[in-house]
Amino acid sequence: MLAELRVRNLLLIESAELALAPGLNVITGETGAGKTMVAHALDLLLGGKPRRGIVRPGAEEAYVEGVFEPPAGFSADPDLADLAERVPLDESELVLARRVVPDGPTRSYMQGRSVSAGELRLVGSRLLAFFGQHEHRKLMLTSAQLEILDAFCGAEHLAARARFAGMFARAREIERELEELHGRIGARERDLDFLEFEIAEIDGVAPTEDEENELERERGRLGAVESLRAAAATAAEALDPQDGDADGALSRVAGAGAELERAAGADEALDALASRFGSLTFELQDVAGELRAYLDSLEADPQRLAEVEERLDQLGRLKRKHGGTIAGVLEHAERCRAERDRLAGADEATGRLERELAAAGEELRAAAAKLHSARVKAGGRLAQRVVSELGELALADASFEVVVTEREMTTAGCDAVEFVIGPNPGVPAGPLRETASGGELSRVMLALLSVATAEGSEAVVFDEIDAGVGGGTARAVGERLRTLSAGRQVVCITHLPQVASLAERHFRVVKRGRLRDATEPDVARTEVERLGRAELVEELCRMLGSDGGDEAARRHAENLLRAA
């Protein structure tokens, strides 16, 4: 049940609070006063999309909050399990809220915690069934009629329909895969030749990342022979010149070593340094010898450089064609092998998919037959219930039939549903979309909601469900709404005094002007007020087209309340 509704800065509504109760609650007011804003506030709580320009001029944001009393076992709903880990849903009071800023994103809240609009919609749909203005027009759509019949069939049927939709999607996936495979088979020989060529090209080069790295290093060395020779020769000459007259580093070090030898034994500290100096002398001699050996081995090899360049060019061509790296080339080769194997076994795969598709088709036809049988059986029951309801809605002589016919298979099965009505005796019945007037559509909608879609909801909101209805029929609609509210909460936005007089709680939406001074009007302001007995009589008089000073209107209003 919706216990409280709070609205701030929602277009005309600057501030409003509604304390709702079980039973029938009605909201009335002049056309244009802002009743639609109350309906939109409820739609926002259910995750609906905010309308453009909905924030009151001059306000930073619009805010809507609803306090609900969730039904028993609400938090145990398996579809809410993930959300329940983040939001405490097992409390006796559940608060949903929505913030809307001009030209910006909305913010959704549950128990004061941020949630997505989808999560708000998921929870809201389990707390409140909302039927907006012109909802009855949807009855003209055969798809909507199918949805109503399926809802009447019950939860088990809806689960079977969901399973059918999954089976249908899988069959379509097999069809697409088979169609693709047939297309590939038509060009299989060409594709196989191309794949074999690419595999052979890569295998013929046999690239590896280690080889590429080694070749890069070798190319760098072969291309810099002269620079390497000059550096090694200069270092060797500096250590041990080939010219006997030159004085190299080794001869100078040897002379210094001889001096240290002569002083050996005089001081342990110097002896330690002399030992290290001797090691350095031997190291320099080794380096000088190795530099000479390196020079002897270092020869320009143009042929080898050409071979290295050619091999690197082979690797480069492969990289440019297949991914930019040797790793990419090797991955491409593996993909080609996998595709080659798949095409080579295409005949076997085709046979397997054709068998799977045939089995899926049989399974779908059997499941569709079960859905059809359930719909035909439920259609008869639904028609009887609707006829009974229409009798309570001033259509006692009306006939109603649910016609289920076969059609091309869709995700919902192989059925098309058509509601057929005969509003008047002696007049041939016809499809609802062609036969019923606006008022008759409203009553059929209310009858269907009473026996089908709203049956399991503890709180139901109707936004002008009584459109197109008047006179004694309006009283019958009001009585049906009151009956529907037994054991649940019904909130009805209405223009009909016959409906309003039956409410257990009545709210009036009033638009008031506000002046800054005598010449500059401010933004219009709408208020929502709960009516007592005296105010209720005045409101009923207004709804009857008069005012509280009209004695006839007052008597009529009083009579409506007494009859209620």
Coordinates of C-alpha atoms in Angstrom, one line a residue:
M1 CA 0.0 0.0 0.0
L2 CA 1.1 3.6 -0.7
A3 CA 0.9 5.3 2.7
E4 CA 2.3 8.7 1.8
L5 CA 3.1 10.7 -1.4
R6 CA 5.3 13.8 -1.2
V7 CA 5.9 16.1 -4.2
R8 CA 8.1 19.2 -4.4
N9 CA 8.5 21.6 -7.3
L10 CA 6.9 19.4 -9.9
L11 CA 5.8 22.0 -12.4
L12 CA 2.7 23.6 -10.9
I13 CA 3.0 21.7 -7.6
E14 CA 5.3 23.7 -5.3
S15 CA 4.7 21.4 -2.3
A16 CA 2.1 18.7 -1.7
E17 CA 1.7 15.8 0.7
L18 CA -1.0 13.1 0.4
A19 CA -1.7 10.6 3.3
L20 CA -3.4 7.8 1.6
A21 CA -5.4 4.9 3.1
P22 CA -6.7 1.4 2.2
G23 CA -9.9 1.4 0.1
L24 CA -10.9 3.9 -2.5
N25 CA -9.0 7.2 -2.6
V26 CA -10.0 9.7 -5.2
I27 CA -8.2 12.8 -6.5
T28 CA -10.3 15.5 -8.2
G29 CA -9.9 19.1 -9.5
E30 CA -10.5 21.4 -12.3
T31 CA -9.1 20.6 -15.7
G32 CA -5.6 22.1 -15.8
A33 CA -5.3 22.3 -12.1
G34 CA -2.5 19.8 -12.0
K35 CA -4.0 16.3 -11.4
T36 CA -1.8 15.0 -14.2
M37 CA 1.2 16.1 -12.2
V38 CA 0.1 13.8 -9.3
A39 CA -0.1 10.9 -11.8
H40 CA 3.3 11.8 -13.2
A41 CA 4.7 11.9 -9.7
L42 CA 3.5 8.3 -9.3
D43 CA 5.0 7.3 -12.7
L44 CA 8.4 8.7 -11.6
L45 CA 8.3 6.6 -8.5
L46 CA 7.8 3.6 -10.8
G47 CA 10.9 4.4 -12.7
G48 CA 9.2 6.3 -15.5
K49 CA 10.9 8.8 -17.7
P50 CA 10.5 12.5 -16.6
R51 CA 8.8 14.8 -19.0
R52 CA 10.6 17.7 -20.5
G53 CA 10.2 20.9 -18.5
I54 CA 8.7 19.1 -15.5
V55 CA 10.8 21.1 -12.9
R56 CA 9.0 24.1 -11.6
P57 CA 10.4 27.4 -13.0
G58 CA 12.9 28.9 -10.7
A59 CA 13.5 25.6 -8.7
E60 CA 16.8 23.8 -8.7
E61 CA 15.1 20.3 -8.8
A62 CA 11.9 18.4 -8.5
Y63 CA 11.5 15.8 -5.8
V64 CA 9.0 12.9 -5.5
E65 CA 8.9 10.5 -2.5
G66 CA 6.6 7.6 -1.8
V67 CA 6.3 5.7 1.5
F68 CA 5.0 2.2 0.9
E69 CA 3.9 -0.6 3.2
P70 CA 5.3 -3.7 1.3
P71 CA 3.2 -6.9 1.1
A72 CA 4.1 -10.0 3.1
G73 CA 7.0 -11.9 1.7
F74 CA 8.1 -9.0 -0.5
S75 CA 11.8 -9.2 0.4
A76 CA 11.8 -12.9 -0.4
D77 CA 11.1 -12.3 -4.1
P78 CA 14.0 -14.1 -5.9
D79 CA 14.0 -11.4 -8.6
L80 CA 15.0 -8.9 -5.9
A81 CA 17.8 -11.0 -4.4
D82 CA 20.6 -9.0 -5.9
L83 CA 19.0 -5.7 -4.9
A84 CA 18.3 -6.9 -1.3
E85 CA 22.1 -7.4 -0.8
R86 CA 22.5 -3.6 -1.1
V87 CA 19.1 -2.2 0.1
P88 CA 17.2 -3.3 3.2
L89 CA 13.9 -4.5 1.7
D90 CA 12.7 -6.5 4.7
E91 CA 11.5 -3.5 6.7
S92 CA 7.8 -2.6 7.4
E93 CA 8.3 0.7 5.5
L94 CA 9.8 1.1 2.1
V95 CA 10.7 4.6 0.8
L96 CA 11.2 5.2 -2.9
A97 CA 12.3 8.7 -4.2
R98 CA 13.3 10.5 -7.4
R99 CA 15.1 13.7 -8.0
V100 CA 14.8 15.5 -11.3
V101 CA 17.1 18.5 -12.3
P102 CA 16.5 20.7 -15.4
D103 CA 18.4 19.4 -18.4
G104 CA 20.3 16.8 -16.3
P105 CA 20.1 13.2 -15.2
T106 CA 17.6 12.0 -12.6
R107 CA 18.6 10.4 -9.4
S108 CA 16.7 7.4 -7.9
Y109 CA 16.7 6.3 -4.3
M110 CA 15.4 3.4 -2.3
Q111 CA 15.6 3.5 1.5
G112 CA 17.8 6.6 1.1
R113 CA 20.3 4.7 -1.0
S114 CA 21.1 5.4 -4.6
V115 CA 19.7 2.9 -7.1
S116 CA 19.0 2.8 -10.9
A117 CA 15.7 3.8 -12.5
G118 CA 15.5 0.2 -13.6
E119 CA 15.7 -1.1 -10.0
L120 CA 13.1 1.5 -9.0
R121 CA 10.9 0.2 -11.7
L122 CA 11.5 -3.4 -10.7
V123 CA 10.5 -2.7 -7.1
G124 CA 7.7 -0.2 -7.9
S125 CA 6.0 -2.7 -10.2
R126 CA 5.6 -5.1 -7.3
L127 CA 4.2 -2.4 -5.0
L128 CA 1.8 -0.6 -7.3
A129 CA -0.1 -1.3 -10.5
F130 CA -0.4 2.0 -12.5
F131 CA -2.9 2.5 -15.3
G132 CA -2.5 5.9 -16.9
Q133 CA -4.8 8.1 -19.1
H134 CA -6.0 6.5 -22.3
E135 CA -4.8 3.1 -21.1
H136 CA -8.0 1.7 -22.6
R137 CA -6.7 2.6 -26.0
K138 CA -4.2 -0.1 -25.7
L139 CA -7.0 -2.6 -25.9
M140 CA -7.2 -1.9 -29.6
L141 CA -3.9 -3.7 -30.0
T142 CA -4.0 -7.4 -30.4
S143 CA -0.6 -7.7 -28.7
A144 CA -2.1 -6.0 -25.6
Q145 CA -5.1 -8.4 -25.7
L146 CA -2.7 -11.3 -25.8
E147 CA -0.8 -9.9 -22.7
I148 CA -4.1 -9.6 -20.8
L149 CA -5.1 -13.2 -21.6
D150 CA -1.7 -14.5 -20.6
A151 CA -1.8 -12.6 -17.3
F152 CA -5.2 -14.1 -16.7
C153 CA -3.8 -17.6 -17.4
G154 CA -1.6 -17.3 -14.3
A155 CA 2.1 -17.4 -13.2
E156 CA 2.7 -21.0 -14.4
H157 CA 1.5 -20.1 -17.9
L158 CA 3.7 -16.9 -17.9
A159 CA 6.7 -19.0 -16.9
A160 CA 5.9 -21.4 -19.8
R161 CA 5.7 -18.5 -22.2
A162 CA 9.1 -17.2 -20.9
R163 CA 10.6 -20.7 -21.5
F164 CA 9.1 -20.7 -25.0
A165 CA 10.7 -17.3 -25.8
G166 CA 14.1 -18.7 -24.8
M167 CA 13.5 -21.8 -27.0
F168 CA 12.5 -19.6 -29.9
A169 CA 15.6 -17.5 -29.5
R170 CA 17.8 -20.6 -29.5
A171 CA 16.1 -21.9 -32.7
R172 CA 16.6 -18.6 -34.4
E173 CA 20.3 -18.7 -33.4
I174 CA 20.7 -22.2 -34.9
E175 CA 18.9 -21.0 -38.1
R176 CA 21.4 -18.0 -38.4
E177 CA 24.4 -20.3 -37.8
L178 CA 23.1 -22.8 -40.3
E179 CA 22.5 -20.1 -42.9
E180 CA 25.9 -18.7 -42.4
L181 CA 27.5 -22.2 -42.7
H182 CA 25.5 -22.8 -46.0
G183 CA 26.9 -19.5 -47.3
R184 CA 30.4 -20.5 -46.4
I185 CA 30.0 -24.0 -47.9
G186 CA 29.2 -22.3 -51.3
A187 CA 32.5 -20.6 -51.3
R188 CA 34.3 -23.4 -49.3
E189 CA 36.9 -24.4 -52.0
R190 CA 37.9 -20.8 -52.6
D191 CA 38.2 -20.2 -48.8
L192 CA 40.1 -23.4 -48.2
D193 CA 42.6 -22.5 -50.9
F194 CA 43.1 -19.1 -49.4
L195 CA 43.5 -20.5 -45.9
E196 CA 46.0 -23.1 -47.1
F197 CA 48.0 -20.4 -48.9
E198 CA 48.2 -18.2 -45.8
I199 CA 49.1 -21.2 -43.5
A200 CA 51.8 -22.4 -46.0
E201 CA 53.2 -18.9 -46.3
I202 CA 53.6 -18.5 -42.5
D203 CA 54.8 -22.1 -42.0
G204 CA 57.3 -21.6 -44.8
V205 CA 58.9 -18.6 -43.1
A206 CA 58.5 -20.3 -39.6
P207 CA 58.9 -17.1 -37.7
T208 CA 59.8 -16.9 -34.0
E209 CA 60.1 -13.9 -31.7
D210 CA 63.6 -15.1 -30.5
E211 CA 64.9 -15.3 -34.0
E212 CA 63.7 -11.8 -34.8
N213 CA 65.4 -10.4 -31.8
E214 CA 68.7 -12.2 -32.6
L215 CA 68.6 -11.0 -36.2
E216 CA 68.0 -7.4 -35.1
R217 CA 71.1 -7.6 -32.9
E218 CA 73.2 -9.2 -35.7
R219 CA 72.1 -6.6 -38.2
G220 CA 73.1 -3.9 -35.8
R221 CA 76.6 -5.5 -35.4
L222 CA 77.2 -6.2 -39.1
G223 CA 76.1 -2.8 -40.1
A224 CA 78.6 -1.1 -37.7
V225 CA 81.8 -3.1 -38.4
E226 CA 84.0 -0.1 -39.2
S227 CA 82.8 1.8 -36.1
L228 CA 83.5 -1.3 -33.9
R229 CA 86.9 -1.8 -35.5
A230 CA 87.9 1.8 -34.9
A231 CA 86.8 1.7 -31.3
A232 CA 88.6 -1.6 -30.5
A233 CA 91.8 -0.6 -32.3
T234 CA 92.0 2.8 -30.4
A235 CA 91.5 1.1 -27.1
A236 CA 94.1 -1.7 -27.9
E237 CA 96.6 0.9 -28.9
A238 CA 96.1 2.9 -25.8
L239 CA 96.8 -0.1 -23.7
D240 CA 99.6 -1.7 -25.7
P241 CA 100.8 0.2 -28.8
Q242 CA 102.2 -1.9 -31.7
D243 CA 104.8 0.8 -32.3
G244 CA 107.7 -0.1 -29.9
D245 CA 108.6 3.6 -29.4
A246 CA 105.2 4.5 -28.1
D247 CA 104.5 4.5 -24.4
G248 CA 101.2 2.7 -23.6
A249 CA 99.1 2.3 -20.5
L250 CA 100.5 -1.2 -19.8
S251 CA 104.1 -0.1 -19.8
R252 CA 103.3 2.7 -17.5
V253 CA 101.4 0.4 -15.2
A254 CA 104.3 -2.0 -15.3
G255 CA 106.8 0.7 -14.2
A256 CA 104.5 1.7 -11.4
G257 CA 104.2 -1.9 -10.3
A258 CA 108.0 -2.2 -10.2
E259 CA 108.2 0.7 -7.9
L260 CA 105.7 -0.9 -5.6
E261 CA 107.7 -4.1 -5.6
R262 CA 110.8 -2.4 -4.4
A263 CA 108.9 -1.0 -1.4
A264 CA 107.3 -4.4 -0.6
G265 CA 107.5 -5.4 3.1
A266 CA 107.9 -1.9 4.5
D267 CA 104.2 -1.2 5.2
E268 CA 101.3 -3.6 5.2
A269 CA 98.9 -1.0 4.0
L270 CA 101.0 -0.3 0.9
D271 CA 101.5 -4.0 0.4
A272 CA 97.7 -4.4 0.2
L273 CA 97.5 -1.7 -2.4
A274 CA 100.3 -3.2 -4.3
S275 CA 98.4 -6.6 -4.4
R276 CA 95.3 -4.9 -5.8
F277 CA 97.5 -3.0 -8.3
G278 CA 99.0 -6.3 -9.5
S279 CA 95.5 -7.7 -10.1
L280 CA 94.7 -4.5 -12.1
T281 CA 97.8 -5.0 -14.2
F282 CA 96.9 -8.6 -15.1
E283 CA 93.3 -7.4 -16.0
L284 CA 94.6 -4.8 -18.3
Q285 CA 96.9 -7.3 -20.0
D286 CA 93.9 -9.7 -20.5
V287 CA 91.7 -6.8 -21.9
A288 CA 94.5 -5.8 -24.3
G289 CA 94.8 -9.4 -25.6
E290 CA 91.1 -9.8 -26.0
L291 CA 90.8 -6.5 -27.9
R292 CA 93.5 -7.8 -30.3
A293 CA 91.6 -11.1 -30.7
Y294 CA 88.4 -9.2 -31.3
L295 CA 90.0 -7.1 -34.0
D296 CA 91.3 -10.2 -35.7
S297 CA 87.8 -11.7 -35.7
L298 CA 86.0 -8.5 -36.8
E299 CA 85.6 -8.7 -40.5
A300 CA 83.1 -7.0 -42.8
D301 CA 80.6 -9.7 -44.1
P302 CA 78.4 -8.0 -46.7
Q303 CA 76.9 -11.4 -47.8
R304 CA 75.8 -12.2 -44.2
L305 CA 74.4 -8.7 -43.8
A306 CA 72.4 -9.2 -47.0
E307 CA 71.1 -12.6 -45.7
V308 CA 70.0 -11.0 -42.4
E309 CA 68.3 -8.1 -44.2
E310 CA 66.5 -10.5 -46.4
R311 CA 65.3 -12.7 -43.5
L312 CA 64.1 -9.6 -41.6
D313 CA 62.3 -8.4 -44.7
Q314 CA 60.4 -11.8 -44.8
L315 CA 59.4 -11.4 -41.2
G316 CA 58.4 -7.8 -41.8
R317 CA 56.1 -8.7 -44.8
L318 CA 54.3 -11.2 -42.6
K319 CA 53.9 -8.7 -39.8
R320 CA 52.5 -6.1 -42.1
K321 CA 49.9 -8.6 -43.3
H322 CA 48.9 -10.2 -40.0
G323 CA 48.8 -8.1 -37.0
G324 CA 52.1 -6.1 -36.8
T325 CA 54.0 -8.5 -34.5
I326 CA 55.4 -12.0 -34.8
A327 CA 52.9 -13.0 -32.0
G328 CA 50.1 -11.6 -34.2
V329 CA 51.3 -13.6 -37.2
L330 CA 51.4 -16.8 -35.1
E331 CA 47.9 -16.1 -33.7
H332 CA 46.6 -15.6 -37.3
A333 CA 48.0 -18.9 -38.4
E334 CA 46.2 -20.6 -35.5
R335 CA 42.9 -18.9 -36.5
C336 CA 43.4 -20.0 -40.1
R337 CA 44.0 -23.6 -39.0
A338 CA 40.9 -23.6 -36.9
E339 CA 38.8 -22.1 -39.8
R340 CA 40.3 -24.6 -42.2
D341 CA 39.3 -27.5 -39.9
R342 CA 35.8 -26.0 -39.5
L343 CA 35.3 -25.7 -43.2
A344 CA 36.8 -29.2 -43.8
G345 CA 34.1 -30.5 -41.4
A346 CA 31.3 -28.3 -42.6
D347 CA 29.2 -31.1 -44.0
E348 CA 29.2 -32.8 -40.6
A349 CA 28.5 -29.5 -38.8
T350 CA 25.6 -28.8 -41.3
G351 CA 24.1 -32.2 -40.6
R352 CA 24.4 -31.6 -36.8
L353 CA 22.8 -28.2 -37.0
E354 CA 20.0 -29.4 -39.2
R355 CA 19.2 -32.1 -36.7
E356 CA 19.3 -29.6 -33.8
L357 CA 17.0 -27.3 -35.8
A358 CA 14.5 -30.0 -36.5
A359 CA 14.5 -31.1 -32.8
A360 CA 14.1 -27.4 -31.8
G361 CA 11.2 -27.0 -34.2
E362 CA 9.4 -30.1 -32.8
E363 CA 10.0 -28.8 -29.3
L364 CA 8.6 -25.4 -30.2
R365 CA 5.6 -26.7 -31.9
A366 CA 4.8 -28.9 -28.9
A367 CA 5.3 -25.9 -26.5
A368 CA 3.2 -23.6 -28.7
A369 CA 0.4 -26.2 -28.7
K370 CA 0.4 -26.2 -24.9
L371 CA 0.3 -22.4 -24.8
H372 CA -2.6 -22.4 -27.3
S373 CA -4.6 -25.0 -25.3
A374 CA -4.1 -23.0 -22.1
R375 CA -5.2 -19.8 -23.9
V376 CA -8.3 -21.3 -25.4
K377 CA -9.3 -22.7 -22.0
A378 CA -8.6 -19.5 -20.2
G379 CA -10.2 -17.4 -22.9
G380 CA -13.6 -19.0 -22.1
R381 CA -13.2 -18.4 -18.4
L382 CA -12.0 -14.8 -19.0
A383 CA -15.0 -14.1 -21.3
Q384 CA -17.5 -15.3 -18.6
R385 CA -15.8 -13.2 -15.9
V386 CA -15.8 -10.1 -18.1
V387 CA -19.5 -10.5 -19.1
S388 CA -20.3 -10.7 -15.4
E389 CA -18.2 -7.6 -14.7
L390 CA -19.8 -5.7 -17.6
G391 CA -23.2 -6.5 -16.1
E392 CA -22.1 -4.5 -13.0
L393 CA -20.9 -1.7 -15.3
A394 CA -24.3 -1.0 -17.0
L395 CA -23.6 -3.3 -19.9
A396 CA -25.8 -6.1 -18.7
D397 CA -26.8 -7.3 -22.2
A398 CA -23.3 -7.1 -23.7
S399 CA -21.6 -10.2 -25.1
F400 CA -17.9 -10.7 -24.9
E401 CA -15.7 -13.4 -26.5
V402 CA -12.0 -14.1 -26.5
V403 CA -11.0 -15.5 -29.9
V404 CA -7.7 -17.3 -30.2
T405 CA -6.5 -18.0 -33.7
E406 CA -3.2 -19.4 -35.1
R407 CA -0.7 -17.2 -36.7
E408 CA 3.0 -17.3 -37.6
M409 CA 5.2 -18.2 -34.7
T410 CA 6.7 -15.4 -32.6
T411 CA 8.4 -15.3 -29.2
A412 CA 4.9 -15.5 -27.6
G413 CA 3.8 -18.6 -29.5
C414 CA 1.6 -19.2 -32.5
D415 CA -1.5 -17.4 -31.3
A416 CA -3.3 -14.2 -32.1
V417 CA -5.9 -13.0 -29.6
E418 CA -8.9 -10.9 -30.5
F419 CA -11.5 -9.5 -28.0
V420 CA -14.9 -9.5 -29.6
I421 CA -17.8 -7.5 -28.1
G422 CA -21.4 -7.0 -28.8
P423 CA -22.4 -4.0 -26.6
N424 CA -26.1 -4.1 -27.6
P425 CA -28.5 -7.0 -28.1
G426 CA -29.5 -7.7 -31.7
V427 CA -26.3 -6.0 -33.0
P428 CA -23.7 -8.4 -34.4
A429 CA -20.6 -8.6 -32.3
G430 CA -17.3 -7.4 -33.7
P431 CA -13.7 -6.8 -32.8
L432 CA -13.3 -4.5 -29.8
R433 CA -11.1 -2.0 -31.7
E434 CA -13.9 -1.6 -34.3
T435 CA -17.1 -1.9 -32.3
A436 CA -16.7 -0.3 -28.8
S437 CA -17.2 3.4 -28.1
G438 CA -14.9 5.3 -25.8
G439 CA -17.1 4.8 -22.8
E440 CA -17.5 1.1 -23.6
L441 CA -13.7 0.7 -24.0
S442 CA -13.2 2.3 -20.5
R443 CA -15.7 -0.2 -19.0
V444 CA -14.2 -3.2 -20.7
M445 CA -10.8 -2.0 -19.5
L446 CA -12.0 -1.8 -16.0
A447 CA -13.7 -5.2 -16.2
L448 CA -10.5 -6.8 -17.6
L449 CA -8.4 -5.2 -14.9
S450 CA -10.8 -6.4 -12.3
V451 CA -10.5 -10.0 -13.3
A452 CA -7.0 -10.2 -14.8
T453 CA -4.0 -7.8 -14.6
A454 CA -4.8 -6.0 -11.4
E455 CA -6.0 -9.1 -9.5
G456 CA -2.8 -9.7 -7.7
S457 CA -1.9 -6.1 -6.8
E458 CA -2.5 -4.7 -3.4
A459 CA -2.4 -1.1 -4.6
V460 CA -3.8 0.1 -8.0
V461 CA -3.8 3.6 -9.5
F462 CA -6.3 4.6 -12.2
D463 CA -5.7 7.9 -14.0
E464 CA -9.2 8.8 -15.5
I465 CA -10.2 5.1 -16.2
D466 CA -13.7 6.5 -16.3
A467 CA -13.0 8.6 -19.5
G468 CA -16.0 8.8 -21.8
V469 CA -18.5 7.6 -19.1
G470 CA -21.4 9.5 -17.6
G471 CA -24.9 9.3 -16.1
G472 CA -26.0 6.2 -14.5
T473 CA -23.0 4.3 -16.0
A474 CA -20.7 6.5 -14.0
R475 CA -22.3 5.3 -10.8
A476 CA -21.9 1.7 -11.9
V477 CA -18.2 2.4 -12.7
G478 CA -17.8 4.0 -9.2
E479 CA -19.4 1.0 -7.5
R480 CA -17.1 -1.3 -9.4
L481 CA -14.1 0.7 -8.3
R482 CA -15.3 0.6 -4.7
T483 CA -15.8 -3.2 -4.9
L484 CA -12.3 -3.5 -6.4
S485 CA -10.9 -1.6 -3.5
A486 CA -12.2 -4.1 -1.0
G487 CA -9.1 -5.7 0.5
R488 CA -6.7 -3.4 -1.4
Q489 CA -5.9 0.2 -2.0
V490 CA -7.3 2.0 -5.1
V491 CA -6.3 5.5 -6.1
C492 CA -8.5 7.0 -8.8
I493 CA -8.0 10.4 -10.5
T494 CA -11.5 11.3 -11.8
H495 CA -13.8 13.9 -13.2
L496 CA -17.0 12.1 -12.2
P497 CA -18.9 13.1 -9.1
Q498 CA -20.6 9.7 -9.0
V499 CA -17.2 8.1 -8.6
A500 CA -15.8 10.7 -6.2
S501 CA -18.8 10.4 -3.9
L502 CA -17.9 6.7 -3.2
A503 CA -14.4 7.4 -2.0
E504 CA -13.3 6.7 1.6
R505 CA -10.7 9.5 1.3
H506 CA -10.9 12.5 -1.1
F507 CA -8.2 14.9 -2.2
R508 CA -8.7 18.0 -4.3
V509 CA -6.1 19.6 -6.6
V510 CA -6.5 23.4 -6.6
K511 CA -4.6 25.9 -8.7
R512 CA -3.9 29.2 -7.0
G513 CA -2.3 32.4 -8.4
R514 CA 0.4 34.1 -6.4
L515 CA 1.2 37.8 -6.8
R516 CA 4.4 39.6 -6.2
D517 CA 2.6 42.9 -6.5
A518 CA -0.6 44.1 -8.2
T519 CA 0.9 44.1 -11.7
E520 CA 3.4 41.2 -11.8
P521 CA 1.9 37.7 -11.4
D522 CA 4.2 34.9 -10.2
V523 CA 4.2 31.3 -11.3
A524 CA 0.9 29.6 -10.8
R525 CA 0.9 27.3 -7.7
T526 CA -1.1 24.1 -7.3
E527 CA -2.1 22.7 -3.9
V528 CA -3.4 19.3 -2.9
E529 CA -5.8 19.3 0.0
R530 CA -7.8 16.6 1.8
L531 CA -11.5 17.3 1.9
G532 CA -13.8 17.0 4.9
R533 CA -17.5 16.5 4.6
A534 CA -18.3 20.2 4.0
E535 CA -15.6 20.7 1.5
L536 CA -16.6 17.5 -0.2
V537 CA -20.1 18.7 -0.8
E538 CA -18.7 21.9 -2.4
E539 CA -16.4 19.8 -4.6
L540 CA -19.2 17.6 -5.8
C541 CA -21.2 20.7 -6.6
R542 CA -18.4 22.0 -8.7
M543 CA -18.1 18.6 -10.4
L544 CA -21.8 18.8 -11.2
G545 CA -21.2 22.1 -12.9
S546 CA -22.4 24.4 -10.2
D547 CA -21.2 25.9 -6.9
G548 CA -22.0 25.5 -3.2
G549 CA -24.6 28.2 -3.4
D550 CA -26.8 26.2 -5.8
E551 CA -29.4 24.5 -3.6
A552 CA -30.3 21.9 -6.2
A553 CA -26.7 21.0 -6.8
R554 CA -26.1 20.8 -3.0
R555 CA -29.1 18.4 -2.7
H556 CA -27.8 16.3 -5.5
A557 CA -24.3 16.2 -3.9
E558 CA -25.9 15.2 -0.6
N559 CA -27.9 12.5 -2.2
L560 CA -24.8 11.1 -3.9
L561 CA -23.1 10.9 -0.5
R562 CA -26.1 9.4 1.2
A563 CA -26.4 6.8 -1.5
A564 CA -22.7 6.0 -1.1

